[in-house]
Amino acid sequence: MEERKWEDLEFDCLVSVLGRVGMESLLLDVPFVCKSWYKASLNPSCWKRLEWNFTLLDKFKEKYKIHKCSVDAFTKFVVGRSNGNCTGLILPNGCTEEVLNYIADECPALISLSLPADRILSSEYSLLILPTVIGKWEHLENLWLESSDCLVYLITQIALACSKFSGLSVSSATIGEEQASAIVTYLPNIKSLILRGARMDLKNLVIILQGCKNLVHLDVRDCRGFISGDERVLELASNIKTFMCEGSMVDDYDDGIEMEEIRKWEDLEFDCLVSVLGRVGMESLLLDVPFVFKSWYKASLNPSCWKRLVFPQDIDSEWDVTLLDRFKEKYKIHKCSVDAFTKFVVGRSNGNCTGLFLPDDCSEEVLNYIADECPALISLSLPADHFLSSESLSILPTLIGKWEHLENLWLGSSDYLVDIINEITLACTKFSGLSVSSATIREEEASAIMYATAEVLSLVMKGILELASNIKTFMCEGSMVDDYDDGDHYIVHDYFDDDIDFDDDIYGHDNFDERFDGYRST
């Protein structure tokens, strides 16, 4: 501990690192390390990306002994730390139109904005003012909404003010002809569109598919108004890199004769069908696709559909209905082991599998099988050691040489890490990613990692933040020593600013909603 000289770490380097640790650490941890860290944490560059979670305000009040603080006051305080530099903002539940007006004035550089569900906003008028403030965010590229009654007006304002806008997410919305036409008319070059859980008829989805030619990502899962397997939808979406429509259906469908006349499955080209089915996922390929139509079943047998195989971890359980249970029920199979099922699915790829996430409880027999049957493997994920027998992991180093194209490997943990790394160094020239959770990294393991990665010349705990300053994504939150008693590094509470202007409202968090599924920042 005597060798730590925090003052030797350059200020700009420290700011660069602290800008990646996340808002929660900046508020609750960093200020209490030392005075220089506290000062660096006040730099606006550390507060460019602000994401709230529903427990943060409680933790903040407890940490700083604040008895009363409203959602609005806390939000404005944090946003104010960015001093106009905030580019990514996920607002918390319970904020009002006052906060929207505040960020409109204080966040001119905003690129990505996510708002909570309408029912979580404290006032029904909160979202109604959104179209009136959109014009202040000329750099806005991505907007996430849980729902909106003013979608058309909002889209028109985005088109007028935000020339780089490329991504819109509106969950559980009603997409009628007016809304679909507005998307096509005002956002024709949109690249990402998430309408999961929307009420949207087939004709309105077709309007979007025909009008938005630059779509790269379209998510219309769990919608009501069209059937996920509609051949016209699949054909129109065949050029979209990521297209998801699973779970979509009509609510009350009684016109079966007419639909059968419209659907001409045989008109859909085989290669096009294979291209689409290759994206629906392993579960749908096994349980849904083969039962739609004979041509779909034939297309599902094409090895190109089975390149990426992601098994659920808990594939065989006494407590839940699992994928293996559904498979046995669907095909009237009374007995089927995890090993047999895994080998059957992998065999469908006919050597074309490039990505494989193995289930729990598979044995060394499966590892030997994929070593022989998956020569093109690029990414491999193994379950935690406690789900694999000792024999299973012990043979892994001997198999690595068969995957010369391997680039990424995920291990739950491993007692054979050094042997595995040594074999990777010899056999896998393009290897670039290793994940080892809950492992014991001693000097031997650290040296093996360093030797296997030529770009890393040295990696020691002293100066770790400075060494990591050039790493694009560096995460170390929650790491600690088991017995740390150097209290000198935790005495900076007195240096924390005391000029926070909090109001007297009591903060409540009884009505929280989960953030929309599938959110990914750009």
Short mmCIF file of C-alpha atoms in Angstrom, two decimals:
data_model
loop_
_atom_site.label_atom_id
_atom_site.label_comp_id
_atom_site.label_asym_id
_atom_site.label_seq_id
_atom_site.Cartn_x
_atom_site.Cartn_y
_atom_site.Cartn_z
CA MET A 1 0.00 0.00 0.00
CA GLU A 2 3.00 2.30 0.57
CA GLU A 3 3.88 2.08 -3.13
CA ARG A 4 0.60 3.63 -4.24
CA LYS A 5 1.24 7.21 -5.28
CA TRP A 6 -2.07 8.46 -6.51
CA GLU A 7 -0.65 11.93 -7.09
CA ASP A 8 1.69 10.51 -9.75
CA LEU A 9 -1.22 9.59 -11.98
CA GLU A 10 -1.67 12.34 -14.56
CA PHE A 11 -4.93 14.25 -14.20
CA ASP A 12 -6.00 13.81 -17.83
CA CYS A 13 -5.30 10.09 -17.65
CA LEU A 14 -7.31 9.81 -14.43
CA VAL A 15 -10.25 11.69 -15.97
CA SER A 16 -10.11 9.40 -19.01
CA VAL A 17 -10.38 6.31 -16.81
CA LEU A 18 -13.01 7.64 -14.41
CA GLY A 19 -15.18 8.59 -17.37
CA ARG A 20 -15.75 4.87 -17.94
CA VAL A 21 -16.55 3.60 -14.45
CA GLY A 22 -20.22 4.59 -14.54
CA MET A 23 -22.40 7.13 -12.78
CA GLU A 24 -22.97 5.06 -9.64
CA SER A 25 -19.25 4.68 -8.95
CA LEU A 26 -18.65 8.36 -9.67
CA LEU A 27 -21.23 9.27 -7.04
CA LEU A 28 -20.71 6.63 -4.37
CA ASP A 29 -17.13 5.33 -4.63
CA VAL A 30 -14.64 7.51 -6.48
CA PRO A 31 -14.94 10.64 -4.26
CA PHE A 32 -13.88 8.58 -1.23
CA VAL A 33 -10.62 7.19 -2.64
CA CYS A 34 -8.48 10.32 -2.33
CA LYS A 35 -8.68 14.06 -2.89
CA SER A 36 -7.20 13.94 -6.41
CA TRP A 37 -9.78 11.34 -7.46
CA TYR A 38 -12.57 13.48 -6.08
CA LYS A 39 -11.33 16.50 -8.01
CA ALA A 40 -10.99 14.46 -11.19
CA SER A 41 -14.53 13.11 -10.76
CA LEU A 42 -15.88 16.67 -10.98
CA ASN A 43 -14.56 17.05 -14.51
CA PRO A 44 -17.55 17.26 -16.92
CA SER A 45 -15.88 14.71 -19.21
CA CYS A 46 -16.63 12.03 -16.60
CA TRP A 47 -20.36 12.67 -16.88
CA LYS A 48 -21.00 12.26 -20.59
CA ARG A 49 -23.11 9.12 -20.23
CA LEU A 50 -25.71 9.04 -17.46
CA GLU A 51 -27.75 5.91 -16.69
CA TRP A 52 -30.01 5.63 -13.65
CA ASN A 53 -31.01 2.47 -11.87
CA PHE A 54 -33.95 2.32 -9.50
CA THR A 55 -31.87 1.93 -6.31
CA LEU A 56 -29.34 4.69 -6.92
CA LEU A 57 -31.21 7.53 -5.20
CA ASP A 58 -31.66 5.50 -2.01
CA LYS A 59 -27.95 4.65 -1.99
CA PHE A 60 -27.04 8.28 -2.63
CA LYS A 61 -29.18 9.58 0.24
CA GLU A 62 -27.77 6.98 2.60
CA LYS A 63 -24.16 7.68 1.58
CA TYR A 64 -24.43 11.43 2.04
CA LYS A 65 -26.93 11.40 4.93
CA ILE A 66 -29.58 13.28 2.96
CA HIS A 67 -33.10 12.74 4.32
CA LYS A 68 -35.19 14.32 1.58
CA CYS A 69 -34.50 14.49 -2.12
CA SER A 70 -36.94 14.28 -5.04
CA VAL A 71 -36.32 12.47 -8.30
CA ASP A 72 -36.31 15.78 -10.16
CA ALA A 73 -33.76 17.39 -7.83
CA PHE A 74 -31.42 14.40 -7.97
CA THR A 75 -31.69 14.13 -11.75
CA LYS A 76 -30.95 17.82 -12.26
CA PHE A 77 -27.99 17.64 -9.87
CA VAL A 78 -26.38 14.75 -11.75
CA VAL A 79 -27.08 16.21 -15.21
CA GLY A 80 -25.61 19.49 -14.01
CA ARG A 81 -22.30 17.74 -13.33
CA SER A 82 -21.88 17.23 -17.09
CA ASN A 83 -21.87 20.99 -17.68
CA GLY A 84 -23.45 20.55 -21.11
CA ASN A 85 -21.23 17.62 -22.15
CA CYS A 86 -23.79 14.83 -21.67
CA THR A 87 -24.23 12.76 -24.85
CA GLY A 88 -26.12 9.73 -23.53
CA LEU A 89 -28.99 9.95 -21.03
CA ILE A 90 -31.33 7.29 -19.65
CA LEU A 91 -33.83 9.10 -17.42
CA PRO A 92 -35.17 7.55 -14.22
CA ASN A 93 -38.79 6.76 -13.47
CA GLY A 94 -40.86 9.47 -11.84
CA CYS A 95 -39.31 12.54 -13.46
CA THR A 96 -41.55 15.39 -14.61
CA GLU A 97 -41.74 17.85 -17.49
CA GLU A 98 -39.52 20.10 -15.39
CA VAL A 99 -36.66 17.65 -15.93
CA LEU A 100 -37.35 17.43 -19.68
CA ASN A 101 -37.19 21.20 -19.94
CA TYR A 102 -34.00 21.22 -17.87
CA ILE A 103 -32.14 18.69 -20.02
CA ALA A 104 -33.35 20.47 -23.16
CA ASP A 105 -31.49 23.55 -21.94
CA GLU A 106 -28.52 21.85 -20.27
CA CYS A 107 -27.74 19.00 -22.70
CA PRO A 108 -27.24 20.53 -26.17
CA ALA A 109 -24.78 17.75 -27.14
CA LEU A 110 -27.25 14.93 -26.48
CA ILE A 111 -26.94 11.99 -28.91
CA SER A 112 -28.98 9.26 -27.19
CA LEU A 113 -32.04 9.74 -24.96
CA SER A 114 -34.19 7.14 -23.23
CA LEU A 115 -37.44 8.02 -21.45
CA PRO A 116 -39.36 5.77 -19.04
CA ALA A 117 -42.87 4.45 -19.67
CA ASP A 118 -45.68 7.01 -19.86
CA ARG A 119 -47.29 5.55 -16.78
CA ILE A 120 -44.07 6.02 -14.80
CA LEU A 121 -43.73 9.70 -15.64
CA SER A 122 -45.22 11.67 -12.77
CA SER A 123 -47.48 13.75 -15.01
CA GLU A 124 -49.52 12.91 -18.08
CA TYR A 125 -48.18 16.10 -19.62
CA SER A 126 -44.52 15.09 -19.32
CA LEU A 127 -44.30 13.48 -22.77
CA LEU A 128 -46.58 16.01 -24.42
CA ILE A 129 -43.86 18.65 -24.21
CA LEU A 130 -41.25 16.39 -25.80
CA PRO A 131 -41.96 17.45 -29.41
CA THR A 132 -41.59 21.08 -28.37
CA VAL A 133 -38.07 20.57 -26.98
CA ILE A 134 -36.70 18.12 -29.57
CA GLY A 135 -35.41 21.02 -31.64
CA LYS A 136 -32.81 21.79 -28.97
CA TRP A 137 -31.05 18.46 -29.54
CA GLU A 138 -29.73 18.89 -33.07
CA HIS A 139 -27.17 16.09 -32.55
CA LEU A 140 -29.77 13.53 -31.41
CA GLU A 141 -29.33 10.15 -33.13
CA ASN A 142 -31.23 7.68 -30.94
CA LEU A 143 -34.48 7.96 -28.98
CA TRP A 144 -36.12 5.28 -26.82
CA LEU A 145 -39.76 5.65 -25.72
CA GLU A 146 -41.92 3.14 -23.89
CA SER A 147 -45.03 4.53 -25.62
CA SER A 148 -46.30 7.83 -26.97
CA ASP A 149 -49.60 9.34 -28.03
CA CYS A 150 -47.81 12.14 -29.87
CA LEU A 151 -45.58 9.97 -32.04
CA VAL A 152 -46.44 11.57 -35.40
CA TYR A 153 -45.83 15.09 -34.12
CA LEU A 154 -42.61 13.93 -32.48
CA ILE A 155 -41.33 12.31 -35.68
CA THR A 156 -41.99 15.45 -37.72
CA GLN A 157 -40.00 17.54 -35.26
CA ILE A 158 -37.13 15.04 -35.31
CA ALA A 159 -37.03 15.26 -39.11
CA LEU A 160 -36.82 19.05 -38.93
CA ALA A 161 -34.15 19.31 -36.23
CA CYS A 162 -32.06 16.13 -36.06
CA SER A 163 -30.23 15.55 -39.34
CA LYS A 164 -28.23 12.55 -38.01
CA PHE A 165 -31.15 10.72 -36.42
CA SER A 166 -30.88 6.97 -37.05
CA GLY A 167 -32.56 4.95 -34.26
CA LEU A 168 -36.07 4.94 -32.77
CA SER A 169 -37.55 2.57 -30.20
CA VAL A 170 -41.24 2.77 -29.25
CA SER A 171 -42.42 -0.17 -27.19
CA SER A 172 -46.09 -1.07 -26.75
CA ALA A 173 -47.21 1.67 -29.13
CA THR A 174 -50.13 1.73 -31.54
CA ILE A 175 -48.77 1.95 -35.08
CA GLY A 176 -51.61 2.79 -37.43
CA GLU A 177 -51.40 3.95 -41.02
CA GLU A 178 -50.74 7.52 -39.89
CA GLN A 179 -47.80 6.51 -37.70
CA ALA A 180 -46.33 4.10 -40.27
CA SER A 181 -46.59 6.73 -43.02
CA ALA A 182 -44.93 9.31 -40.77
CA ILE A 183 -41.98 6.99 -40.13
CA VAL A 184 -41.54 6.38 -43.86
CA THR A 185 -42.08 10.01 -44.86
CA TYR A 186 -39.98 11.75 -42.23
CA LEU A 187 -37.44 9.04 -41.30
CA PRO A 188 -36.82 7.22 -44.61
CA ASN A 189 -33.12 6.66 -43.83
CA ILE A 190 -33.61 5.29 -40.33
CA LYS A 191 -31.27 2.37 -39.55
CA SER A 192 -32.68 0.95 -36.31
CA LEU A 193 -36.38 0.67 -35.50
CA ILE A 194 -37.71 -1.15 -32.42
CA LEU A 195 -41.49 -1.54 -32.23
CA ARG A 196 -41.65 -4.50 -29.90
CA GLY A 197 -45.08 -5.18 -28.41
CA ALA A 198 -46.83 -2.73 -30.74
CA ARG A 199 -50.35 -3.02 -32.12
CA MET A 200 -49.72 -2.91 -35.86
CA ASP A 201 -51.59 -4.43 -38.79
CA LEU A 202 -49.77 -6.25 -41.56
CA LYS A 203 -50.41 -3.47 -44.08
CA ASN A 204 -48.74 -0.92 -41.82
CA LEU A 205 -45.70 -3.12 -41.29
CA VAL A 206 -45.47 -3.52 -45.07
CA ILE A 207 -45.54 0.28 -45.44
CA ILE A 208 -42.49 0.51 -43.17
CA LEU A 209 -40.64 -2.36 -44.87
CA GLN A 210 -41.21 -0.90 -48.32
CA GLY A 211 -40.43 2.68 -47.35
CA CYS A 212 -37.40 2.36 -45.04
CA LYS A 213 -34.78 0.85 -47.34
CA ASN A 214 -31.77 1.51 -45.09
CA LEU A 215 -32.97 -0.47 -42.08
CA VAL A 216 -30.23 -2.56 -40.48
CA HIS A 217 -32.12 -3.53 -37.32
CA LEU A 218 -35.89 -4.05 -37.09
CA ASP A 219 -37.52 -5.54 -33.99
CA VAL A 220 -41.27 -6.26 -34.25
CA ARG A 221 -41.44 -9.13 -31.79
CA ASP A 222 -44.58 -9.79 -29.74
CA CYS A 223 -46.72 -7.46 -31.86
CA ARG A 224 -50.47 -7.81 -32.42
CA GLY A 225 -51.91 -7.49 -35.91
CA PHE A 226 -49.81 -9.77 -38.11
CA ILE A 227 -48.39 -13.29 -38.03
CA SER A 228 -44.65 -13.63 -37.46
CA GLY A 229 -44.26 -16.20 -40.25
CA ASP A 230 -46.03 -14.21 -42.96
CA GLU A 231 -44.15 -14.88 -46.20
CA ARG A 232 -44.51 -11.34 -47.56
CA VAL A 233 -42.99 -9.91 -44.38
CA LEU A 234 -40.09 -12.35 -44.49
CA GLU A 235 -39.38 -11.62 -48.14
CA LEU A 236 -39.47 -7.84 -47.65
CA ALA A 237 -37.24 -8.15 -44.58
CA SER A 238 -34.71 -10.53 -46.14
CA ASN A 239 -32.17 -7.76 -46.71
CA ILE A 240 -32.35 -6.42 -43.14
CA LYS A 241 -29.29 -7.59 -41.23
CA THR A 242 -31.12 -8.07 -37.92
CA PHE A 243 -34.84 -8.75 -38.24
CA MET A 244 -36.89 -10.10 -35.31
CA CYS A 245 -40.61 -10.86 -35.40
CA GLU A 246 -41.02 -13.86 -33.09
CA GLY A 247 -44.20 -13.98 -31.04
CA SER A 248 -46.24 -11.65 -33.24
CA MET A 249 -49.81 -12.72 -34.00
CA VAL A 250 -53.34 -11.53 -34.74
CA ASP A 251 -55.76 -11.22 -31.82
CA ASP A 252 -58.96 -12.47 -33.40
CA TYR A 253 -58.42 -14.14 -36.73
CA ASP A 254 -61.33 -15.69 -38.55
CA ASP A 255 -60.51 -15.19 -42.22
CA GLY A 256 -58.38 -18.27 -42.76
CA ILE A 257 -59.58 -19.00 -46.30
CA GLU A 258 -58.60 -15.60 -47.58
CA MET A 259 -55.16 -15.79 -45.97
CA GLU A 260 -54.46 -19.21 -47.47
CA GLU A 261 -55.21 -17.75 -50.88
CA ILE A 262 -52.87 -14.82 -50.33
CA ARG A 263 -50.02 -16.88 -48.90
CA LYS A 264 -48.01 -18.46 -51.69
CA TRP A 265 -45.25 -20.23 -49.83
CA GLU A 266 -43.86 -21.78 -52.98
CA ASP A 267 -43.16 -18.32 -54.43
CA LEU A 268 -40.57 -17.57 -51.75
CA GLU A 269 -37.12 -18.37 -53.13
CA PHE A 270 -35.26 -21.11 -51.29
CA ASP A 271 -32.06 -19.07 -50.75
CA CYS A 272 -34.10 -16.15 -49.44
CA LEU A 273 -35.94 -18.44 -47.04
CA VAL A 274 -32.67 -19.97 -45.78
CA SER A 275 -31.27 -16.47 -45.25
CA VAL A 276 -34.23 -15.48 -43.09
CA LEU A 277 -34.47 -18.74 -41.13
CA GLY A 278 -30.79 -18.48 -40.29
CA ARG A 279 -31.68 -15.58 -38.01
CA VAL A 280 -34.67 -16.90 -36.10
CA GLY A 281 -32.65 -18.84 -33.54
CA MET A 282 -32.12 -22.47 -32.63
CA GLU A 283 -35.32 -22.85 -30.60
CA SER A 284 -37.59 -21.70 -33.43
CA LEU A 285 -35.69 -23.85 -35.93
CA LEU A 286 -36.40 -26.90 -33.79
CA LEU A 287 -39.92 -26.29 -32.51
CA ASP A 288 -41.70 -23.92 -34.91
CA VAL A 289 -40.28 -23.66 -38.42
CA PRO A 290 -40.59 -27.36 -39.42
CA PHE A 291 -44.34 -27.26 -38.77
CA VAL A 292 -45.19 -24.21 -40.90
CA PHE A 293 -44.87 -25.72 -44.37
CA LYS A 294 -42.93 -28.49 -46.10
CA SER A 295 -40.66 -26.03 -47.91
CA TRP A 296 -39.87 -24.35 -44.60
CA TYR A 297 -38.91 -27.70 -43.09
CA LYS A 298 -36.59 -28.43 -46.02
CA ALA A 299 -35.03 -24.98 -45.75
CA SER A 300 -34.50 -25.45 -42.00
CA LEU A 301 -32.29 -28.47 -42.73
CA ASN A 302 -29.79 -26.31 -44.61
CA PRO A 303 -26.54 -26.17 -42.58
CA SER A 304 -26.39 -22.40 -43.09
CA CYS A 305 -29.31 -22.05 -40.66
CA TRP A 306 -27.28 -23.67 -37.88
CA LYS A 307 -24.11 -21.59 -37.83
CA ARG A 308 -24.76 -20.00 -34.45
CA LEU A 309 -26.03 -22.33 -31.73
CA VAL A 310 -26.93 -20.84 -28.36
CA PHE A 311 -28.18 -23.46 -25.92
CA PRO A 312 -30.05 -22.34 -22.80
CA GLN A 313 -27.75 -23.00 -19.86
CA ASP A 314 -30.34 -24.91 -17.84
CA ILE A 315 -31.36 -27.28 -20.61
CA ASP A 316 -32.47 -30.13 -18.35
CA SER A 317 -34.15 -29.36 -15.02
CA GLU A 318 -36.53 -31.09 -12.65
CA TRP A 319 -38.13 -27.77 -11.73
CA ASP A 320 -38.79 -25.96 -15.00
CA VAL A 321 -40.00 -26.81 -18.49
CA THR A 322 -36.83 -26.52 -20.55
CA LEU A 323 -35.94 -26.60 -24.23
CA LEU A 324 -35.13 -30.29 -23.98
CA ASP A 325 -38.54 -30.95 -22.38
CA ARG A 326 -40.33 -29.08 -25.16
CA PHE A 327 -38.28 -30.88 -27.81
CA LYS A 328 -39.15 -34.31 -26.37
CA GLU A 329 -42.82 -33.38 -26.09
CA LYS A 330 -42.98 -31.94 -29.61
CA TYR A 331 -41.41 -34.99 -31.24
CA LYS A 332 -42.87 -37.60 -28.84
CA ILE A 333 -39.45 -38.68 -27.58
CA HIS A 334 -39.51 -40.35 -24.17
CA LYS A 335 -35.81 -40.39 -23.37
CA CYS A 336 -33.07 -38.03 -24.54
CA SER A 337 -29.91 -37.05 -22.67
CA VAL A 338 -28.30 -33.62 -22.75
CA ASP A 339 -25.32 -35.10 -24.62
CA ALA A 340 -27.50 -36.75 -27.27
CA PHE A 341 -29.57 -33.61 -27.80
CA THR A 342 -26.49 -31.38 -28.04
CA LYS A 343 -24.81 -33.67 -30.57
CA PHE A 344 -28.01 -33.85 -32.64
CA VAL A 345 -28.29 -30.06 -32.88
CA VAL A 346 -24.58 -29.54 -33.58
CA GLY A 347 -24.79 -32.22 -36.27
CA ARG A 348 -27.37 -30.11 -38.11
CA SER A 349 -24.63 -27.57 -38.89
CA ASN A 350 -22.67 -30.17 -40.88
CA GLY A 351 -19.37 -28.56 -39.93
CA ASN A 352 -20.55 -24.98 -40.55
CA CYS A 353 -21.03 -23.95 -36.91
CA THR A 354 -19.03 -20.82 -36.09
CA GLY A 355 -20.56 -19.85 -32.74
CA LEU A 356 -21.42 -22.35 -30.00
CA PHE A 357 -22.69 -21.75 -26.45
CA LEU A 358 -22.85 -25.14 -24.76
CA PRO A 359 -25.46 -26.05 -22.13
CA ASP A 360 -24.80 -27.10 -18.55
CA ASP A 361 -24.20 -30.77 -17.79
CA CYS A 362 -22.59 -31.75 -21.10
CA SER A 363 -19.71 -34.22 -20.85
CA GLU A 364 -16.28 -34.78 -22.40
CA GLU A 365 -18.08 -36.83 -25.06
CA VAL A 366 -19.68 -33.61 -26.34
CA LEU A 367 -16.37 -31.73 -26.28
CA ASN A 368 -14.73 -34.46 -28.35
CA TYR A 369 -17.68 -34.42 -30.74
CA ILE A 370 -17.58 -30.67 -31.40
CA ALA A 371 -13.79 -30.83 -31.79
CA ASP A 372 -14.33 -33.23 -34.70
CA GLU A 373 -17.54 -31.75 -36.11
CA CYS A 374 -16.95 -27.99 -35.77
CA PRO A 375 -13.66 -27.17 -37.54
CA ALA A 376 -14.92 -23.67 -38.46
CA LEU A 377 -15.61 -22.66 -34.84
CA ILE A 378 -14.85 -19.00 -34.09
CA SER A 379 -16.58 -18.50 -30.72
CA LEU A 380 -17.02 -21.11 -27.99
CA SER A 381 -18.64 -20.72 -24.58
CA LEU A 382 -18.44 -23.42 -21.91
CA PRO A 383 -20.56 -23.55 -18.74
CA ALA A 384 -19.16 -23.11 -15.24
CA ASP A 385 -16.81 -25.81 -13.96
CA HIS A 386 -19.33 -27.08 -11.42
CA PHE A 387 -21.55 -28.13 -14.35
CA LEU A 388 -18.72 -29.97 -16.07
CA SER A 389 -16.92 -33.05 -14.81
CA SER A 390 -13.20 -32.78 -14.08
CA GLU A 391 -12.53 -35.09 -17.02
CA SER A 392 -14.44 -32.76 -19.34
CA LEU A 393 -12.24 -29.76 -18.67
CA SER A 394 -9.03 -31.72 -18.50
CA ILE A 395 -9.32 -32.69 -22.17
CA LEU A 396 -10.02 -29.15 -23.40
CA PRO A 397 -6.35 -28.19 -23.90
CA THR A 398 -5.86 -31.30 -26.05
CA LEU A 399 -8.74 -30.26 -28.32
CA ILE A 400 -7.90 -26.58 -28.83
CA GLY A 401 -5.62 -27.40 -31.76
CA LYS A 402 -8.60 -28.56 -33.83
CA TRP A 403 -10.15 -25.06 -33.79
CA GLU A 404 -7.54 -23.10 -35.74
CA HIS A 405 -10.09 -20.35 -36.49
CA LEU A 406 -11.03 -19.83 -32.82
CA GLU A 407 -11.13 -16.16 -31.85
CA ASN A 408 -13.20 -16.05 -28.65
CA LEU A 409 -13.44 -18.41 -25.68
CA TRP A 410 -15.67 -18.09 -22.60
CA LEU A 411 -14.98 -20.24 -19.54
CA GLY A 412 -17.01 -20.34 -16.34
CA SER A 413 -13.73 -20.96 -14.54
CA SER A 414 -10.83 -23.33 -15.08
CA ASP A 415 -8.08 -25.15 -13.23
CA TYR A 416 -6.41 -25.76 -16.60
CA LEU A 417 -6.15 -22.14 -17.69
CA VAL A 418 -2.40 -22.11 -18.29
CA ASP A 419 -2.56 -25.26 -20.44
CA ILE A 420 -5.50 -23.84 -22.40
CA ILE A 421 -3.73 -20.53 -23.04
CA ASN A 422 -0.54 -22.29 -24.15
CA GLU A 423 -2.47 -24.38 -26.68
CA ILE A 424 -4.34 -21.31 -27.94
CA THR A 425 -1.00 -19.58 -28.53
CA LEU A 426 0.20 -22.50 -30.64
CA ALA A 427 -2.95 -23.18 -32.66
CA CYS A 428 -5.20 -20.11 -32.89
CA THR A 429 -3.46 -17.30 -34.76
CA LYS A 430 -6.53 -15.03 -34.81
CA PHE A 431 -7.47 -15.45 -31.15
CA SER A 432 -8.57 -12.13 -29.66
CA GLY A 433 -11.00 -12.64 -26.77
CA LEU A 434 -10.87 -14.62 -23.51
CA SER A 435 -13.40 -14.59 -20.67
CA VAL A 436 -12.73 -16.49 -17.44
CA SER A 437 -15.25 -15.86 -14.68
CA SER A 438 -14.56 -16.64 -11.02
CA ALA A 439 -11.08 -17.96 -11.78
CA THR A 440 -7.98 -17.81 -9.60
CA ILE A 441 -5.41 -15.68 -11.44
CA ARG A 442 -2.01 -16.24 -9.88
CA GLU A 443 1.39 -15.23 -11.24
CA GLU A 444 1.52 -18.34 -13.43
CA GLU A 445 -1.84 -17.58 -15.07
CA ALA A 446 -1.07 -13.86 -15.43
CA SER A 447 2.29 -14.65 -17.07
CA ALA A 448 0.63 -17.05 -19.48
CA ILE A 449 -1.93 -14.42 -20.48
CA MET A 450 0.81 -11.81 -20.94
CA TYR A 451 2.92 -14.17 -23.06
CA ALA A 452 -0.04 -15.17 -25.22
CA THR A 453 -0.93 -11.55 -25.99
CA ALA A 454 2.04 -9.87 -27.61
CA GLU A 455 0.59 -6.36 -27.28
CA VAL A 456 0.55 -6.55 -23.47
CA LEU A 457 4.09 -5.95 -22.22
CA SER A 458 3.37 -5.76 -18.52
CA LEU A 459 0.35 -6.01 -16.25
CA VAL A 460 0.76 -5.36 -12.56
CA MET A 461 -1.54 -3.88 -9.94
CA LYS A 462 0.58 -0.80 -9.45
CA GLY A 463 -0.50 1.80 -11.97
CA ILE A 464 -3.29 -0.37 -13.34
CA LEU A 465 -5.49 2.63 -14.15
CA GLU A 466 -2.73 4.35 -16.09
CA LEU A 467 -1.99 1.16 -18.05
CA ALA A 468 -5.70 0.81 -18.81
CA SER A 469 -6.27 4.38 -19.95
CA ASN A 470 -5.99 3.47 -23.65
CA ILE A 471 -8.35 0.50 -23.44
CA LYS A 472 -11.65 1.40 -25.08
CA THR A 473 -13.79 -0.55 -22.61
CA PHE A 474 -12.21 -1.05 -19.18
CA MET A 475 -14.34 -2.26 -16.27
CA CYS A 476 -13.08 -2.89 -12.74
CA GLU A 477 -16.04 -1.89 -10.56
CA GLY A 478 -16.56 -4.01 -7.46
CA SER A 479 -12.99 -5.34 -7.35
CA MET A 480 -11.31 -5.20 -3.94
CA VAL A 481 -8.76 -6.84 -1.70
CA ASP A 482 -10.01 -9.20 0.98
CA ASP A 483 -8.43 -7.39 3.92
CA TYR A 484 -7.81 -3.71 3.29
CA ASP A 485 -7.14 -1.48 6.24
CA ASP A 486 -5.36 1.48 4.70
CA GLY A 487 -7.88 4.02 5.87
CA ASP A 488 -5.84 6.94 4.57
CA HIS A 489 -7.39 6.45 1.16
CA TYR A 490 -10.95 6.72 2.44
CA ILE A 491 -10.99 10.04 4.30
CA VAL A 492 -12.11 12.48 1.62
CA HIS A 493 -15.76 12.80 2.66
CA ASP A 494 -14.97 16.20 4.14
CA TYR A 495 -13.85 17.42 0.73
CA PHE A 496 -17.18 16.70 -0.94
CA ASP A 497 -18.98 19.84 -2.02
CA ASP A 498 -21.81 20.91 0.26
CA ASP A 499 -23.62 23.29 -2.06
CA ILE A 500 -26.14 20.77 -3.43
CA ASP A 501 -29.56 22.35 -3.68
CA PHE A 502 -32.03 19.54 -2.96
CA ASP A 503 -35.73 20.18 -2.56
CA ASP A 504 -37.90 18.86 0.26
CA ASP A 505 -39.95 16.27 -1.60
CA ILE A 506 -39.85 12.74 -0.24
CA TYR A 507 -38.60 10.29 -2.85
CA GLY A 508 -40.72 7.17 -3.38
CA HIS A 509 -39.97 4.16 -5.58
CA ASP A 510 -42.98 1.87 -5.33
CA ASN A 511 -43.94 1.92 -9.01
CA PHE A 512 -40.86 0.96 -10.94
CA ASP A 513 -40.91 -0.62 -14.36
CA GLU A 514 -38.18 -2.64 -15.97
CA ARG A 515 -36.28 -0.85 -18.71
CA PHE A 516 -37.40 -1.99 -22.13
CA ASP A 517 -35.94 -5.30 -23.23
CA GLY A 518 -33.16 -5.25 -25.73
CA TYR A 519 -31.94 -1.71 -25.09
CA ARG A 520 -28.41 -1.24 -26.35
CA SER A 521 -26.68 2.07 -26.47
CA THR A 522 -24.79 3.11 -29.51
#
